[in-house]
mmCIF file of C-alpha atoms in Angstrom:
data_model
loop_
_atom_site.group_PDB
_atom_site.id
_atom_site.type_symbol
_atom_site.label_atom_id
_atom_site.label_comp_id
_atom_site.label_asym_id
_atom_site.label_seq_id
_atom_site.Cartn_x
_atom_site.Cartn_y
_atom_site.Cartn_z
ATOM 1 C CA UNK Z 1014 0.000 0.000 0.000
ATOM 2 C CA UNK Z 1015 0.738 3.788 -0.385
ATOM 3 C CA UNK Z 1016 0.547 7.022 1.088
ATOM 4 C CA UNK Z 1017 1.088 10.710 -0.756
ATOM 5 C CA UNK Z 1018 2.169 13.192 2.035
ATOM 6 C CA UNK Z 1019 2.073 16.807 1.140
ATOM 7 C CA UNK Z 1020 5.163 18.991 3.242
ATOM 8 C CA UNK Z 1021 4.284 21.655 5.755
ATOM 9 C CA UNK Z 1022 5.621 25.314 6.586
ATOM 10 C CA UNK Z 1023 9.218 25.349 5.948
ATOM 11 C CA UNK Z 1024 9.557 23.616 2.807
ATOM 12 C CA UNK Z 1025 9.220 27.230 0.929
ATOM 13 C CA UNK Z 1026 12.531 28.351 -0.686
ATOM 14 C CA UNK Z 1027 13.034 31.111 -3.506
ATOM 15 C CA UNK Z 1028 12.555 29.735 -7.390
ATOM 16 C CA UNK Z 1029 10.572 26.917 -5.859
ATOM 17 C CA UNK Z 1030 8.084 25.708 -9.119
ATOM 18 C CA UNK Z 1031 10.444 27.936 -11.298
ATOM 19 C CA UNK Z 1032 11.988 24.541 -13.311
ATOM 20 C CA UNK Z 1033 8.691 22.815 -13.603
ATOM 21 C CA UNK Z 1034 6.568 25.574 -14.443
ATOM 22 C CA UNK Z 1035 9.141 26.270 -17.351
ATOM 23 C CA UNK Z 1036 9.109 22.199 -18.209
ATOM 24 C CA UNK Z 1037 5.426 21.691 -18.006
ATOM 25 C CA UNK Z 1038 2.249 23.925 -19.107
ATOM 26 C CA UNK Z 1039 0.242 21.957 -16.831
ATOM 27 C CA UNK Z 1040 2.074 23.012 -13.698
ATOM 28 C CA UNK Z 1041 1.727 26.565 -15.035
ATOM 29 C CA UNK Z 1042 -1.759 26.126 -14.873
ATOM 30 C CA UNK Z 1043 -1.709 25.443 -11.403
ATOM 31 C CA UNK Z 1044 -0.071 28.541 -10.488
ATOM 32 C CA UNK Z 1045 -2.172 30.500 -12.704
ATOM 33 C CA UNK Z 1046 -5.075 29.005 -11.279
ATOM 34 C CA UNK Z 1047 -3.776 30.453 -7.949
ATOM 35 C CA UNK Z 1048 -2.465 33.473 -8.771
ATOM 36 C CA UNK Z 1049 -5.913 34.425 -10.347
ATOM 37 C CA UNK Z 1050 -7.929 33.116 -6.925
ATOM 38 C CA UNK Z 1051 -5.726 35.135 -4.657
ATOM 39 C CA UNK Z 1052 -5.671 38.313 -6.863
ATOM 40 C CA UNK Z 1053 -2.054 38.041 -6.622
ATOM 41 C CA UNK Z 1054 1.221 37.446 -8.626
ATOM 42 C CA UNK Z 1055 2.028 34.351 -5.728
ATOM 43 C CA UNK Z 1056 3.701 32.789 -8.864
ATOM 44 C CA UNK Z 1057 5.648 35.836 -9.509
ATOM 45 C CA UNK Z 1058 7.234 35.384 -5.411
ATOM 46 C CA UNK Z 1059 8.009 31.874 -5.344
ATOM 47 C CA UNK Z 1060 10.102 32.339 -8.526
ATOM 48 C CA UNK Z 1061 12.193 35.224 -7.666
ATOM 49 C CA UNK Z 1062 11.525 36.125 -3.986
ATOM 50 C CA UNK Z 1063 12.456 38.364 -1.947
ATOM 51 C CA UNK Z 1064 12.388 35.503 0.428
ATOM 52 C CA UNK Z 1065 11.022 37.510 3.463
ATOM 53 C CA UNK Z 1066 7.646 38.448 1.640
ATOM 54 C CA UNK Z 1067 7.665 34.682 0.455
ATOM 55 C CA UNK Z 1068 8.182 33.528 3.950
ATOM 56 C CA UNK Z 1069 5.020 35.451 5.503
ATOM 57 C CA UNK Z 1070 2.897 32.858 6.763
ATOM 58 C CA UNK Z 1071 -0.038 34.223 4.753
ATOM 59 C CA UNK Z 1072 1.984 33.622 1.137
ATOM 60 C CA UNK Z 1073 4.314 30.712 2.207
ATOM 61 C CA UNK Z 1074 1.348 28.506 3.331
ATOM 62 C CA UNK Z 1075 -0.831 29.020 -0.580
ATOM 63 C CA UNK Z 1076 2.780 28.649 -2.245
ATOM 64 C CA UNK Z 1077 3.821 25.187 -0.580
ATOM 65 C CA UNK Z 1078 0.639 24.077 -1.711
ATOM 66 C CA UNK Z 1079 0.987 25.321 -5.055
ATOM 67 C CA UNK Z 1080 4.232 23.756 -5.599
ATOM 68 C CA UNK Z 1081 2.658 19.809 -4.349
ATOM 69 C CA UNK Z 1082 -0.474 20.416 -6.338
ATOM 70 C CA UNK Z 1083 1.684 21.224 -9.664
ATOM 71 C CA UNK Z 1084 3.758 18.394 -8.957
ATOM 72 C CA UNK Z 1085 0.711 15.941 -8.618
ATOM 73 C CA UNK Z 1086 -0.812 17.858 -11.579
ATOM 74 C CA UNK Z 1087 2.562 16.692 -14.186
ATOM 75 C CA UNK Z 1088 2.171 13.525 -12.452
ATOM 76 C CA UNK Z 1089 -1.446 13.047 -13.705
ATOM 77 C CA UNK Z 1090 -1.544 14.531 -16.860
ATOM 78 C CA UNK Z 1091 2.075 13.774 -18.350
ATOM 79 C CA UNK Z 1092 2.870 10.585 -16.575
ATOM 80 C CA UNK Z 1093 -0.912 9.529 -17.030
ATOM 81 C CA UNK Z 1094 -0.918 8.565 -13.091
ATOM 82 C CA UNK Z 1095 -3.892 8.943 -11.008
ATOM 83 C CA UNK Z 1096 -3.693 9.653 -6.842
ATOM 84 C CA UNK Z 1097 -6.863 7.667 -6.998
ATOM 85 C CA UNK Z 1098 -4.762 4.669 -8.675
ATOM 86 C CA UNK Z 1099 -2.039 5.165 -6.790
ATOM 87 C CA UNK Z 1100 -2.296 6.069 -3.266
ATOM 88 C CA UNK Z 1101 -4.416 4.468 -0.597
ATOM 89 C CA UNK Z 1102 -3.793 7.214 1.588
ATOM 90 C CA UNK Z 1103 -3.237 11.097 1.834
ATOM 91 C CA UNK Z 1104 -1.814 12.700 4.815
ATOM 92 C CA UNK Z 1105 0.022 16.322 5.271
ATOM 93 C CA UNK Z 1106 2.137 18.457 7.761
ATOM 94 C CA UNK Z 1107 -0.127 21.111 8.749
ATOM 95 C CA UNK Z 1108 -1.133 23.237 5.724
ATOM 96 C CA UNK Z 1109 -0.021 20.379 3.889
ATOM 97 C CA UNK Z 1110 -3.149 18.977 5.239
ATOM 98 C CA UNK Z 1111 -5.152 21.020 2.883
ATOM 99 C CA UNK Z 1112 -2.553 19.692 -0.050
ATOM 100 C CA UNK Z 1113 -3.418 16.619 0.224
ATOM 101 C CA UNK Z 1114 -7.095 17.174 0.450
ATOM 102 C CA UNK Z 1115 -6.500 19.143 -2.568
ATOM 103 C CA UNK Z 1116 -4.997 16.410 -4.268
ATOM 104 C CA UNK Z 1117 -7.503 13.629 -2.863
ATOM 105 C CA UNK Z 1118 -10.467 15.976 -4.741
ATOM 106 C CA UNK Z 1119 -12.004 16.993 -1.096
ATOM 107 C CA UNK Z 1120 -11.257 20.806 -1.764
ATOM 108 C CA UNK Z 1121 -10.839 21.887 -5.356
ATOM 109 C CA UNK Z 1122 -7.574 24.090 -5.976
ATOM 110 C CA UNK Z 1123 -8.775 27.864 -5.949
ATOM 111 C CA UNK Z 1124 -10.761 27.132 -2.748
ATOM 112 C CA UNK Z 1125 -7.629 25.379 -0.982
ATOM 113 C CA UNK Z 1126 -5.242 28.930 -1.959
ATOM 114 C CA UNK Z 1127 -8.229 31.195 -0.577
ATOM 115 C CA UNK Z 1128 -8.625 28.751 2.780
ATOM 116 C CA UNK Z 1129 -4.425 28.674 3.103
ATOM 117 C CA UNK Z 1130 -4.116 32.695 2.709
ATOM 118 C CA UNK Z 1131 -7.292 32.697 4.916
ATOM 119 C CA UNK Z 1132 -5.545 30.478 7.708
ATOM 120 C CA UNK Z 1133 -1.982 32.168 6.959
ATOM 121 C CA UNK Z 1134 -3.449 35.523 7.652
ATOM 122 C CA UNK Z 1135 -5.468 34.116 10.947
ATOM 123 C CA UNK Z 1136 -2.311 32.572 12.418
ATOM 124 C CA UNK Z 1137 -0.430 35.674 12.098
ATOM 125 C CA UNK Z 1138 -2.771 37.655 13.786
ATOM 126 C CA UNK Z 1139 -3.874 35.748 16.357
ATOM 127 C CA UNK Z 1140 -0.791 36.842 18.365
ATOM 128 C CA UNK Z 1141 0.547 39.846 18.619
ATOM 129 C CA UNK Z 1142 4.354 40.143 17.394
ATOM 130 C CA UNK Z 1143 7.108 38.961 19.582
ATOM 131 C CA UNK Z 1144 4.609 37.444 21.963
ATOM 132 C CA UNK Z 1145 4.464 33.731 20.933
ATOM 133 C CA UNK Z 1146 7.422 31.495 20.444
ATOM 134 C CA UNK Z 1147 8.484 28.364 18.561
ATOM 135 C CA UNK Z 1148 11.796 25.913 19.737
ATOM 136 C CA UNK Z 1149 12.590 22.516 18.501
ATOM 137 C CA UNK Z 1150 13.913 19.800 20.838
ATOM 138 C CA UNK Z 1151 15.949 16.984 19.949
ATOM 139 C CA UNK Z 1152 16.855 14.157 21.581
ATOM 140 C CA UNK Z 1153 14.261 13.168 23.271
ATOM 141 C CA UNK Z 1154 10.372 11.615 22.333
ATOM 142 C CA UNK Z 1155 7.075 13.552 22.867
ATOM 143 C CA UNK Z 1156 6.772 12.600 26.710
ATOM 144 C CA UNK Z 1157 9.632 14.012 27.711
ATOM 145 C CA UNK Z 1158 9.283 17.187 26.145
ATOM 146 C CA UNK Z 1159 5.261 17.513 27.237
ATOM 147 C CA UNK Z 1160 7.509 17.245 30.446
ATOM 148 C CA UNK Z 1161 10.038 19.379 29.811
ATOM 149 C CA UNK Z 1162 7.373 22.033 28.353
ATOM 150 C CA UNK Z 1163 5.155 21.633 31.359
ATOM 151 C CA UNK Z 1164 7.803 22.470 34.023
ATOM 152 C CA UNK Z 1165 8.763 25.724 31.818
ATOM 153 C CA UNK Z 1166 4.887 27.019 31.786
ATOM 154 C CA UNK Z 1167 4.693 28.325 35.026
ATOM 155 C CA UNK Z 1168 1.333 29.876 34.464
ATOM 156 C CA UNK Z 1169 1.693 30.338 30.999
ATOM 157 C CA UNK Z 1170 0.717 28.290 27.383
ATOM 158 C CA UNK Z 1171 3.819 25.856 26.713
ATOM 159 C CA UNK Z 1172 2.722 22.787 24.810
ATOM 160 C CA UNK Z 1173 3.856 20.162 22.359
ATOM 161 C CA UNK Z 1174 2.829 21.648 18.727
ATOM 162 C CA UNK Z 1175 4.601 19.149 16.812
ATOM 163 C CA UNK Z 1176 5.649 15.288 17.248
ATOM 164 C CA UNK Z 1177 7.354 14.746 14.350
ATOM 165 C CA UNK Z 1178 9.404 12.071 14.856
ATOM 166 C CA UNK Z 1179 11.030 9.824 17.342
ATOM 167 C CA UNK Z 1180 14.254 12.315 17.834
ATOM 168 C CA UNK Z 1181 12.430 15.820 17.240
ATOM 169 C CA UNK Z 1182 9.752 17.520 18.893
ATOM 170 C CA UNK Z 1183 8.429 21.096 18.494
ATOM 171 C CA UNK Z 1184 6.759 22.815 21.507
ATOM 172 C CA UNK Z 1185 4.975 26.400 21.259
ATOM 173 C CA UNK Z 1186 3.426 28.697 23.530
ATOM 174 C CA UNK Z 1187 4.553 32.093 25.157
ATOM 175 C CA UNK Z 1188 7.820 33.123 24.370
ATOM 176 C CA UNK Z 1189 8.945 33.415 27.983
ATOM 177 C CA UNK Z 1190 7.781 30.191 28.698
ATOM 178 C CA UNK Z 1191 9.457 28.964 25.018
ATOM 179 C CA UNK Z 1192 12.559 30.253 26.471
ATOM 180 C CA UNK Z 1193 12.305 28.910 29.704
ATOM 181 C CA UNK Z 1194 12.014 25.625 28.313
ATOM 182 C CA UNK Z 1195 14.859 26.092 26.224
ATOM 183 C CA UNK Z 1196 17.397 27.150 28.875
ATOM 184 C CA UNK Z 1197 16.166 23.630 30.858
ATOM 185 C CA UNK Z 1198 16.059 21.040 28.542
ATOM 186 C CA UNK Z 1199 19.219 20.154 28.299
ATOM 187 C CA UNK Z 1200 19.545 19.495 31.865
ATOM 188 C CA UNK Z 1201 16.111 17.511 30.923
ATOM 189 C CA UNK Z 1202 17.327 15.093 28.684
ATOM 190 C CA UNK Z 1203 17.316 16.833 25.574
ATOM 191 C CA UNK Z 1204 20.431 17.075 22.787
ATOM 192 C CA UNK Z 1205 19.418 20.001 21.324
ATOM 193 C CA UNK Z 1206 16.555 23.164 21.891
ATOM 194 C CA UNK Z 1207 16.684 25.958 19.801
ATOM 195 C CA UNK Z 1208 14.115 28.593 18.963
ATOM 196 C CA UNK Z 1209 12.904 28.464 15.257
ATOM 197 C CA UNK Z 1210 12.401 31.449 12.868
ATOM 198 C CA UNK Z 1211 9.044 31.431 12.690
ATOM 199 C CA UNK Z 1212 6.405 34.309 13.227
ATOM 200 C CA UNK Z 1213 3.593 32.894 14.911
ATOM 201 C CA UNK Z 1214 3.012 29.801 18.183
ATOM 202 C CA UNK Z 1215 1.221 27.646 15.610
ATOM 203 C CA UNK Z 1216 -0.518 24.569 17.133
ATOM 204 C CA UNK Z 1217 -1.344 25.778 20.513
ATOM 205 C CA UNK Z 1218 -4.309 27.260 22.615
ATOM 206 C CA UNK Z 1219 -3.259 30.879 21.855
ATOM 207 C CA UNK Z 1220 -4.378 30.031 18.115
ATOM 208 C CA UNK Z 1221 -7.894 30.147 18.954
ATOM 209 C CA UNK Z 1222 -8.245 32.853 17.426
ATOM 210 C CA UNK Z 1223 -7.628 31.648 14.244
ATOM 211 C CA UNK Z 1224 -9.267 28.899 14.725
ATOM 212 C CA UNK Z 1225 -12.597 30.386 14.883
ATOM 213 C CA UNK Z 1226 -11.526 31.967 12.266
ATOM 214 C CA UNK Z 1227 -11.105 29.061 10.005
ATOM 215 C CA UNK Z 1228 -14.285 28.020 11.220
ATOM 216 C CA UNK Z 1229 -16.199 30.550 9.612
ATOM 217 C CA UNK Z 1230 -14.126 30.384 6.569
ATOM 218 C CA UNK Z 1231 -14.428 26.339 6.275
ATOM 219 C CA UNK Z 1232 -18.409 26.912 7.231
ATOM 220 C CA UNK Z 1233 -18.960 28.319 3.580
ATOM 221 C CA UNK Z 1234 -16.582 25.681 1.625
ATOM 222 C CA UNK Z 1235 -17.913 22.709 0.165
ATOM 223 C CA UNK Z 1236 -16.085 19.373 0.845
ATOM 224 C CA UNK Z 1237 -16.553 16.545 -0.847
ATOM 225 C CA UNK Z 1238 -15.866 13.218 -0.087
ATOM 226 C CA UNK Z 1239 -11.963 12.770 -0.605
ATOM 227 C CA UNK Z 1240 -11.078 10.004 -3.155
ATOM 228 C CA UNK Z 1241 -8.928 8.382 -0.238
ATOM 229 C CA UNK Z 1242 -8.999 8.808 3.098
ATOM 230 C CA UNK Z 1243 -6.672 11.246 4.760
ATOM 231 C CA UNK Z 1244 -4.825 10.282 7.869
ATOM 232 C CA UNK Z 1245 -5.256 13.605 10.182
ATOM 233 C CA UNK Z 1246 -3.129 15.402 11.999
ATOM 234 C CA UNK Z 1247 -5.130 15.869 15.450
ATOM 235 C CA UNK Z 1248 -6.214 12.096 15.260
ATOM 236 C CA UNK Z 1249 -3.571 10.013 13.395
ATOM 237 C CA UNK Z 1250 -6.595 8.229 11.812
ATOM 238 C CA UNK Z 1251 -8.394 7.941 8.817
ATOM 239 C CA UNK Z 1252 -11.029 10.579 7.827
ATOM 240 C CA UNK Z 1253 -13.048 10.387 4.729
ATOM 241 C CA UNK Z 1254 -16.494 12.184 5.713
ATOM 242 C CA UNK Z 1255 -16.884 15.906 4.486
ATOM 243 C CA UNK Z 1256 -18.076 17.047 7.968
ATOM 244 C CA UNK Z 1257 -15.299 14.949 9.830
ATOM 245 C CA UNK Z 1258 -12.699 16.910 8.061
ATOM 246 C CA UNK Z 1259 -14.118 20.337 8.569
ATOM 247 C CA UNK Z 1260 -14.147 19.774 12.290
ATOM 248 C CA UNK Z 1261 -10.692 17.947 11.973
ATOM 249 C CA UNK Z 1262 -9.523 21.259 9.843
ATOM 250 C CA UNK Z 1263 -10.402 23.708 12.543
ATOM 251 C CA UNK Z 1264 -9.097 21.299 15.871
ATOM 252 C CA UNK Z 1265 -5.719 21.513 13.718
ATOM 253 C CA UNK Z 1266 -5.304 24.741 14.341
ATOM 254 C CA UNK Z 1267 -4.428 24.841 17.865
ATOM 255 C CA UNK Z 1268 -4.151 20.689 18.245
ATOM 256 C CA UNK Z 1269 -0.782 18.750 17.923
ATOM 257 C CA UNK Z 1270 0.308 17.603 15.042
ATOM 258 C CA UNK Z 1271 0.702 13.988 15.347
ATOM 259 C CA UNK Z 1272 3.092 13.068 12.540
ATOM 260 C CA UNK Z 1273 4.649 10.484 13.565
ATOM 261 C CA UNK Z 1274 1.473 8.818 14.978
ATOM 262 C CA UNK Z 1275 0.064 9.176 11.302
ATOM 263 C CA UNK Z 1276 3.308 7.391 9.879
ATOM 264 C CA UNK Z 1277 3.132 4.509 12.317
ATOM 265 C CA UNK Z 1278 -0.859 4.242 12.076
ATOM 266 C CA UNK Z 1279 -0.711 4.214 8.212
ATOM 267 C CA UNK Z 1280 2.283 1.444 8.406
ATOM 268 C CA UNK Z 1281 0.098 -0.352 10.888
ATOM 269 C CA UNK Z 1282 -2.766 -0.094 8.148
ATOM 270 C CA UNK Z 1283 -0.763 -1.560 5.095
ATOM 271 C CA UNK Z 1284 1.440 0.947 3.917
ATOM 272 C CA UNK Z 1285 5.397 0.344 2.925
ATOM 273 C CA UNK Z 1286 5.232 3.066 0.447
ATOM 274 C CA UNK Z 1287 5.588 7.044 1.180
ATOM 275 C CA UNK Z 1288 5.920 9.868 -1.628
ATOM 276 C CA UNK Z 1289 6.095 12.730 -0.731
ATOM 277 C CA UNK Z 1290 5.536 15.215 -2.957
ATOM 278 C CA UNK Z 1291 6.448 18.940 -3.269
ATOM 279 C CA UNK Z 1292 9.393 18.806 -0.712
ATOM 280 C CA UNK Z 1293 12.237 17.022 0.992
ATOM 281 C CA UNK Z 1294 11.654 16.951 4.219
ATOM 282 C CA UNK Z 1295 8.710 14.754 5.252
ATOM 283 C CA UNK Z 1296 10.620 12.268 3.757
ATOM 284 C CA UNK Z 1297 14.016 11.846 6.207
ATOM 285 C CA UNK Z 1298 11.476 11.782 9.565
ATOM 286 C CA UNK Z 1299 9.520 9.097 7.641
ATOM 287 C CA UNK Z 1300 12.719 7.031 7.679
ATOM 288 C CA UNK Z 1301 13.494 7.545 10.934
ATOM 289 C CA UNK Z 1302 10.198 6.620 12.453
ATOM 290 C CA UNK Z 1303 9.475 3.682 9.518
ATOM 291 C CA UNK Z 1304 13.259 2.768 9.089
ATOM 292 C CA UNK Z 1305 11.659 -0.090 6.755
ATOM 293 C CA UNK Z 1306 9.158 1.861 4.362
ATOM 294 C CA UNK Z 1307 10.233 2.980 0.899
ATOM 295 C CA UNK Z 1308 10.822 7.062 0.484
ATOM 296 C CA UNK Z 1309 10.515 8.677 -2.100
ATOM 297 C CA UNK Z 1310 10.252 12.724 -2.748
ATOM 298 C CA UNK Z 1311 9.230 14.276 -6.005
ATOM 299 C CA UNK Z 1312 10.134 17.991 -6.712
ATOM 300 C CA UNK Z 1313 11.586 18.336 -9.957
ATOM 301 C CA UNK Z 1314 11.171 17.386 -13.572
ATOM 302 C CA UNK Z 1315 13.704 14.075 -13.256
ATOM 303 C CA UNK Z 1316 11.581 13.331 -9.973
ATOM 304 C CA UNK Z 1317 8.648 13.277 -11.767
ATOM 305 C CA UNK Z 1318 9.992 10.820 -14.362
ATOM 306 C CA UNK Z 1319 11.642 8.725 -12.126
ATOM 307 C CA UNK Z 1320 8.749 7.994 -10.182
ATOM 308 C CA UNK Z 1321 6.264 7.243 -12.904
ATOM 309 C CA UNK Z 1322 8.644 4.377 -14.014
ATOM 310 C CA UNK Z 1323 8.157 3.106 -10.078
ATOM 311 C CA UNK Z 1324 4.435 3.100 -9.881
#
């Protein structure tokens, strides 16, 4: 069996979709298709920057989409491959949560760019700059740093936002508590905590906010049945039913993301495959939470090719 699993936040970089939109016209479409649903040259960014605008939560979160849903796109209509066909199973990293129900036919593509630039503009302004805070910690599982997160609240919102796989864990709350919990997890049992560049807490109670946001905005989408079933991120289990996923959509917001949960529940269900597609990083904390399951991840041109011979 096989999963396609659609990269989160992060996997943005400057001239991303630049070499296949020049190689295929149907990844152009997809852009275009975006670009014209957002009012906005989002195309135009992702090929030529300047990285900070491209890194705003409100235009990074549309673009990483963008990028998977061209990739699938060349997949389908050059390669002749169908996600239907092919996978079993959809899951994504956060936003990549609306890729993949993108991709599975849940959400068509201009209503997943308005929902992302919707839920990218929500996040950001849920809290106010320079309050919330984001740190990784590696080295140790997701108890240990609910522990280690815990004993650096003191009063304050300091939760796991992230399991992502057995060695790294992303916590997110205030940014005094963030910081607290950096300066003590060494001593904790942790490698590694360091604060990461990002400009929002994602995943944690003081998204609410946003949240309710995205509840409004998801309340006037339709959803239709997704051609697979997507393994989500707040229950590490399969959803299929357009009501389950709007509810599942909005919990995301300030829920964990239970990544590796999803990977071991969708080995557990049959799976030995993963592709991810539209970035390289899902891909290395696959291996190291399913050392045994095949990898692949398909960005470029040559990727594209090389898996169509696979499948």
């Amino acid at each position: 069996m096989r999963a396609f699993i659609f990269p989160g936040q992060g996997s943005q970089a400057v001239g991303m979709g630049s070499a296949l939109s020049a190689a295929s016209p149907h990844a152009r479409e997809v852009f275009q298709e975006v670009d014209e649903a957002l009012g906005q040259k989002l195309s135009k960014l992702m090929a030529e920057g300047p990285e900070d605008q491209l890194t705003l939560t409100a235009n990074a979160q549309p673009a990483i989409m963008a990028n998977a849903i061209a990739v699938l796109r060349v997949l389908e209509k050059e390669a002749g491959l169908s996600l239907a066909d092919k996978a079993d199973f959809v899951a994504g990293h956060s936003l990549g949560e609306y890729s993949a129900l993108c991709a599975a036919g849940a959400i068509d593509l201009a209503t997943t760019a308005k929902l992302l630039r919707t839920r990218g503009e929500a996040m950001q302004a849920a809290v106010p700059v320079g309050v919330g805070a984001m740190a990784a910690l590696l080295g140790v599982d997701v108890e240990k740093a609910q522990a280690i997160a815990d004993a650096a609240a003191e009063g304050q919102v300091c939760t796991v936002a992230n399991d992502n796989d057995p060695s790294q864990v992303v916590i997110s709350g205030h940014r005094e508590a963030i910081e607290r919990a950096i300066g003590m997890a060494k001593e904790m049992g942790a490698k590694r905590a360091l604060l990461l560049p990002v400009s929002a807490p994602f995943h944690c109670p003081l998204m609410q906010p946003a949240a309710d946001a995205m509840a409004e905005a998801l309340g006037g989408v339709a959803i239709q049945g997704a051609l697979v079933p997507l393994y989500a991120n707040v229950t590490a289990a399969p959803a299929g039913d357009p009501e389950l996923i709007r509810a599942l959509l909005v919990e995301q917001v300030t829920g964990m993301v239970r990544w590796r949960e999803s990977v071991l529940a969708m080995q557990a269900a049959g799976v030995t495959s993963f592709v991810e597609l539209g970035g390289k990083v899902l891909g290395g904390m696959v291996k190291r939470i399913a050392a045994d399951a095949a990898v692949i991840s398909v960005v470029s041109m040559d990727d594209i090719e090389a898996l169509a011979k696979t499948l």
